[in-house]
Coordinates of C-alpha atoms in Angstrom, one line a residue:
X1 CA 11.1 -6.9 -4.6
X2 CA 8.1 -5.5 -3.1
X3 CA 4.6 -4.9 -5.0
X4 CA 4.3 -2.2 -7.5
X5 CA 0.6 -3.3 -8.4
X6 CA -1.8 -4.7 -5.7
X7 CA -5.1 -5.6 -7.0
X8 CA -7.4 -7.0 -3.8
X9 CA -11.0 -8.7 -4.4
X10 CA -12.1 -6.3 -7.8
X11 CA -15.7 -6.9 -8.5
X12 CA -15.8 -5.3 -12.4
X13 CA -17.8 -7.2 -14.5
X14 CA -15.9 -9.8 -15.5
X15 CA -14.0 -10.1 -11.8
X16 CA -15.3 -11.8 -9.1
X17 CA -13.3 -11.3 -6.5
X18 CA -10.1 -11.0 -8.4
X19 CA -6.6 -10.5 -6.8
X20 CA -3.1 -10.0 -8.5
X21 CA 0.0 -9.1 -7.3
X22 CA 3.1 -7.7 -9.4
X23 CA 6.2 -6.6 -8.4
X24 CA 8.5 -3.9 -9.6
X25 CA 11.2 -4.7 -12.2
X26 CA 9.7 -7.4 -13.4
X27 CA 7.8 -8.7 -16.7
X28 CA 4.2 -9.7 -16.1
X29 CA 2.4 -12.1 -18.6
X30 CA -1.6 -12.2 -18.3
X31 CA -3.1 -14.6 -20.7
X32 CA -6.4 -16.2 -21.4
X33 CA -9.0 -17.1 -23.8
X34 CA -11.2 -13.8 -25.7
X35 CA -13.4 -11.9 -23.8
X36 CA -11.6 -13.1 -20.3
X37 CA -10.8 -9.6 -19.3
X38 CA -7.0 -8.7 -19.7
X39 CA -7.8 -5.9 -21.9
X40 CA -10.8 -4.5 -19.0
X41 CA -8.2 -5.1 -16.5
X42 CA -5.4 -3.5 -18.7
X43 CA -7.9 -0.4 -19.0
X44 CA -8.5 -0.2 -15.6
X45 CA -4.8 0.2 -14.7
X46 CA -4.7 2.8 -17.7
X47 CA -7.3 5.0 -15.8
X48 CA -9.7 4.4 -18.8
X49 CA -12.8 2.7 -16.4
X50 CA -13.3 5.0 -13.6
X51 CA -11.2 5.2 -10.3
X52 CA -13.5 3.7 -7.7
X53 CA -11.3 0.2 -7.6
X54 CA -9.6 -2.2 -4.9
X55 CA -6.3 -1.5 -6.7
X56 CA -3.1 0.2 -5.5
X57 CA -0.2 1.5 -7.5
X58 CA 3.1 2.8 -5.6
X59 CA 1.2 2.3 -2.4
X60 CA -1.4 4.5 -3.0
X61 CA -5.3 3.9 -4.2
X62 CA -5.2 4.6 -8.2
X63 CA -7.4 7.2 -7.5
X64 CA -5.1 9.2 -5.1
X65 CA -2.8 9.9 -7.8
X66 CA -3.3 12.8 -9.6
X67 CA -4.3 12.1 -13.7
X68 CA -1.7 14.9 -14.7
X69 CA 1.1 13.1 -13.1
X70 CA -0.5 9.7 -13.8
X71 CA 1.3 9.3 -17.2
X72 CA 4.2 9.5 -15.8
X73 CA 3.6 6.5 -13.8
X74 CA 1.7 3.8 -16.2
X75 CA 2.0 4.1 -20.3
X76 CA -0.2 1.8 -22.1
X77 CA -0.2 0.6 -25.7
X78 CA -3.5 -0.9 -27.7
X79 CA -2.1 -1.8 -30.9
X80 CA -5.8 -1.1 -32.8
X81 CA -6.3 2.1 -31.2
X82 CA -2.8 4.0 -32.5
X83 CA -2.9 7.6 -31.6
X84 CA -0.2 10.4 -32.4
X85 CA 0.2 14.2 -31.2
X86 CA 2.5 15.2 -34.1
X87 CA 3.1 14.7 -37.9
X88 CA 5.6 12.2 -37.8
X89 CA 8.4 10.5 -35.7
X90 CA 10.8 12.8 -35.3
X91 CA 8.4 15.6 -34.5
X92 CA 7.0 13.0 -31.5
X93 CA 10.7 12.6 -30.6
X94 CA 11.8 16.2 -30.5
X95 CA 8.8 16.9 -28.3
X96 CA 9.5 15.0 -25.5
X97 CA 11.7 15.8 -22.7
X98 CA 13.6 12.5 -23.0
X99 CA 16.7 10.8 -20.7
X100 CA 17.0 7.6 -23.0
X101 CA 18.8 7.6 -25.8
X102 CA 16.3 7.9 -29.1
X103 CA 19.2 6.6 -31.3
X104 CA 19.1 3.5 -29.2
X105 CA 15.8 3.3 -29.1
X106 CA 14.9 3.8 -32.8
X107 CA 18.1 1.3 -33.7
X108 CA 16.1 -1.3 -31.6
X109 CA 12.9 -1.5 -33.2
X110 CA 14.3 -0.9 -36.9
X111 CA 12.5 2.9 -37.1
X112 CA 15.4 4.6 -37.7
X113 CA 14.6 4.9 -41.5
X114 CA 10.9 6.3 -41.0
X115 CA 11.6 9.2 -39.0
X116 CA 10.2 11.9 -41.4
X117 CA 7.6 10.2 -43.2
X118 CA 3.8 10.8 -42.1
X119 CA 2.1 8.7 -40.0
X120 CA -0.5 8.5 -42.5
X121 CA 1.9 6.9 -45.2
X122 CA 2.7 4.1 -42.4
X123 CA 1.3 0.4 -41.9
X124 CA 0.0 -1.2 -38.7
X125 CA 3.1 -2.8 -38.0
X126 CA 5.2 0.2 -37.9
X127 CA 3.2 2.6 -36.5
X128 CA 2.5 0.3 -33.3
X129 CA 6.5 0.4 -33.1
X130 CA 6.5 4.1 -33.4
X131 CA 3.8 4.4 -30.6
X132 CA 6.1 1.5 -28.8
X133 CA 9.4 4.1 -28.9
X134 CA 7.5 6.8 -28.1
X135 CA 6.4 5.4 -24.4
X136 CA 9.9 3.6 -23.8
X137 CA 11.4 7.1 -24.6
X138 CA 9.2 8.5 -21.8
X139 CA 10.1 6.2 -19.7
X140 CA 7.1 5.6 -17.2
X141 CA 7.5 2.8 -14.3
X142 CA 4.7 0.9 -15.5
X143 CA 4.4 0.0 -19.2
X144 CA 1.0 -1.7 -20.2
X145 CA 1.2 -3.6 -23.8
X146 CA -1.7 -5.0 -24.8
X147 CA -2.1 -8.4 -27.8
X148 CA 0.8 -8.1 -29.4
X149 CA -0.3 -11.1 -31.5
X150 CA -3.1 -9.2 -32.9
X151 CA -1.0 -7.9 -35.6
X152 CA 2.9 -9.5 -35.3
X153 CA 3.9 -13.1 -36.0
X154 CA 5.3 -14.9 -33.3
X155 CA 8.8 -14.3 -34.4
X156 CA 8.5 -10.9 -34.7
X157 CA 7.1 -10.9 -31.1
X158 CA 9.9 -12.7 -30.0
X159 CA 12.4 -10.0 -31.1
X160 CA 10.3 -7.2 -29.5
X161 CA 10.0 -9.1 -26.4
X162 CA 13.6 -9.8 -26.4
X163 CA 14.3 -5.9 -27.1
X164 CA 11.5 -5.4 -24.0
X165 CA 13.4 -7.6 -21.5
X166 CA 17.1 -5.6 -22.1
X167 CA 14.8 -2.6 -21.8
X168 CA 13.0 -3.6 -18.4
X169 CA 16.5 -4.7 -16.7
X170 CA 18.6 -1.7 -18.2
X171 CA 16.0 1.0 -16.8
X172 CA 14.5 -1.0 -14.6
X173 CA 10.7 -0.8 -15.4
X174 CA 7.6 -2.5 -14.8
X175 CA 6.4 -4.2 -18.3
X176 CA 2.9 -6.3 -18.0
X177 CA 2.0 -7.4 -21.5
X178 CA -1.5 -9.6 -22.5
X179 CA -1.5 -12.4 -24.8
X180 CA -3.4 -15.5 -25.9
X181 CA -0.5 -17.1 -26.8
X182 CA 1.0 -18.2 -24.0
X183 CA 4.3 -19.5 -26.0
X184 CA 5.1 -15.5 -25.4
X185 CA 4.8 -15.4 -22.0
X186 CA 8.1 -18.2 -21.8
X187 CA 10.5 -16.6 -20.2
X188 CA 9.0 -13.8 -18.4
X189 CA 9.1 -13.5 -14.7
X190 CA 5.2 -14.3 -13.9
X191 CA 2.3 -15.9 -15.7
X192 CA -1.5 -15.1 -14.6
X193 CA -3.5 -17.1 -16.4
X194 CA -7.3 -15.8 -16.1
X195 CA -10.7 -17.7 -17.2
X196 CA -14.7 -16.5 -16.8
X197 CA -12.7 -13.1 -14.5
X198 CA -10.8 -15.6 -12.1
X199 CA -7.5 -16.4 -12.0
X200 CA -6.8 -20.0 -12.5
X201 CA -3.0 -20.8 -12.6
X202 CA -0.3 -18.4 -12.0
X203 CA 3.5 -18.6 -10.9
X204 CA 6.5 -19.0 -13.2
X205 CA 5.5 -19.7 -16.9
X206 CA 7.5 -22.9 -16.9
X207 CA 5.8 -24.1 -13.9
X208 CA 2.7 -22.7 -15.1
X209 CA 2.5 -24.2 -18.6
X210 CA 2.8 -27.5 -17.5
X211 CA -0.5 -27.8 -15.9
X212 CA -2.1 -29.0 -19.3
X213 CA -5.5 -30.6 -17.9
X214 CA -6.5 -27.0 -16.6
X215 CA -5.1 -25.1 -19.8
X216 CA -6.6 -27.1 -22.2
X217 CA -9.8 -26.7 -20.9
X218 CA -10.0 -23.3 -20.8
X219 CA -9.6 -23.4 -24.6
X220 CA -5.6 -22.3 -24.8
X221 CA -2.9 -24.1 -26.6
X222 CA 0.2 -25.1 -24.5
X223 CA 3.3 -24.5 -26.3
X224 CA 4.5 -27.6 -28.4
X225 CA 7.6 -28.6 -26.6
X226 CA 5.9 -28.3 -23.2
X227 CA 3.1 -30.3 -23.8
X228 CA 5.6 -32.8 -25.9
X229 CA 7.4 -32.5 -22.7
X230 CA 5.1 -33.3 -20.1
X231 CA 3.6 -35.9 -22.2
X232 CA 6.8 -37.4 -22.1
X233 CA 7.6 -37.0 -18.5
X234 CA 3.9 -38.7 -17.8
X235 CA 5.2 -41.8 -19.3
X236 CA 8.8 -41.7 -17.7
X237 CA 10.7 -41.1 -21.3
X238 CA 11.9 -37.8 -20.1
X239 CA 13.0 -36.5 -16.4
X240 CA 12.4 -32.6 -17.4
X241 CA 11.4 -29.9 -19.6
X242 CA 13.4 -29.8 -22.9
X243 CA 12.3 -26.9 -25.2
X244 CA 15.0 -27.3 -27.8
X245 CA 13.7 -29.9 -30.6
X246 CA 17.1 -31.4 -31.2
X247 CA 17.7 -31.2 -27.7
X248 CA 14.8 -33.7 -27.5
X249 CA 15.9 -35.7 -29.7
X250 CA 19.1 -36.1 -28.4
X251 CA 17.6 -37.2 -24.5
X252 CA 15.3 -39.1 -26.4

């Protein structure tokens, strides 16, 4: 697959030097402590910071597209900062000019009840699934989705992550989602993980997450059954990475 995103040596306060590769179709994790910069960095790709950066999108400078157009290239969802053009869901759906099917859509993310009540009469959770329909209906190449964990449990992340995946292979989009978790990013097709604007590990997240020494001191938690795992494998009781807890047991 070749690049869709090329980021090459962004100096942005808090990037030195900072360089990141993704390639179409695929699901891109970027995790790291607060105040690392995956949200700057999701902004940036958003348009929201200014267009004089290193970065090119479809081959060309992120500046040479035109903003009018732009939309229909990268979407981006901030689950605090939840804005709507219309009254409720339906009217959002009926406005757009749509190829995906909204019953599929709304069946998905378990909206299809909430279609004609205000977004005013909402909560968090649902509206951020409502603004989450909205851009997968539009169907841009690039979808930004920004701390998920914010506001869903890890479960319920898990179920919209395993909704996003179908999505992303079925209409073969671009999906680069930011987390501090990194037992979301498991997986995915590619893990940067990013500390004081540098990037410190990246590669495949089961690859990745085994690196505990450098994780742990950046402050993130590995998930349980790969640090069990490696732990393990340190002391020659296990040969590989078992995520299963029974499975464990079992090799054990």
């Amino acid at each position: 697959m070749k690049n869709i995103i090329t980021v090459k040596d962004l100096n942005y306060r808090p990037f030195n030097n900072l360089n990141i590769q993704i390639k179409e179709n695929s699901f891109v994790a970027i995790s790291g402590p607060n105040n690392s910069g995956k949200t700057t960095l999701m902004r940036i790709l958003n348009r929201e910071k200014g267009n004089n950066f290193p970065i090119t999108i479809l081959g060309k400078n992120i500046s040479n597209h035109k903003i009018s157009n732009y939309r229909k290239i990268v979407e981006a969802l901030f689950p605090l900062e939840i804005t709507f053009n219309e009254l409720t869901l339906n009217d959002e759906i009926n406005s757009i000019d749509k190829s995906i099917s909204s019953e599929y859509i709304l069946k998905k993310l378990n909206l299809k009840k909430i279609g004609d009540i205000e977004f005013t009469k909402l909560d968090i959770k649902t509206l951020i699934l409502s603004k989450l329909a909205i851009i997968l209906l539009n169907n841009p190449q690039i979808i930004i989705i920004d701390e998920l964990n914010l506001c869903f449990s890890h479960q319920e992340i898990i179920k919209i992550m395993d909704f996003l995946r179908e999505y992303q292979h079925t209409y073969e989009t671009t999906i680069i989602y930011t987390t501090t978790n990194l037992e979301d990013t498991i997986g995915l097709d590619y893990l940067y993980i990013i500390s004081d604007g540098k990037i410190i590990l990246e590669g495949e997240p089961l690859n990745t997450l085994q690196k505990d020494n450098i994780i742990n001191k950046i402050g993130l938690r590995i998930p349980f059954m790969i640090d069990l795992s490696v732990k393990l494998k340190d002391y020659n009781l296990l040969s590989d990475l078992e995520l299963d807890p029974e499975g464990m047991v079992d090799k054990l």
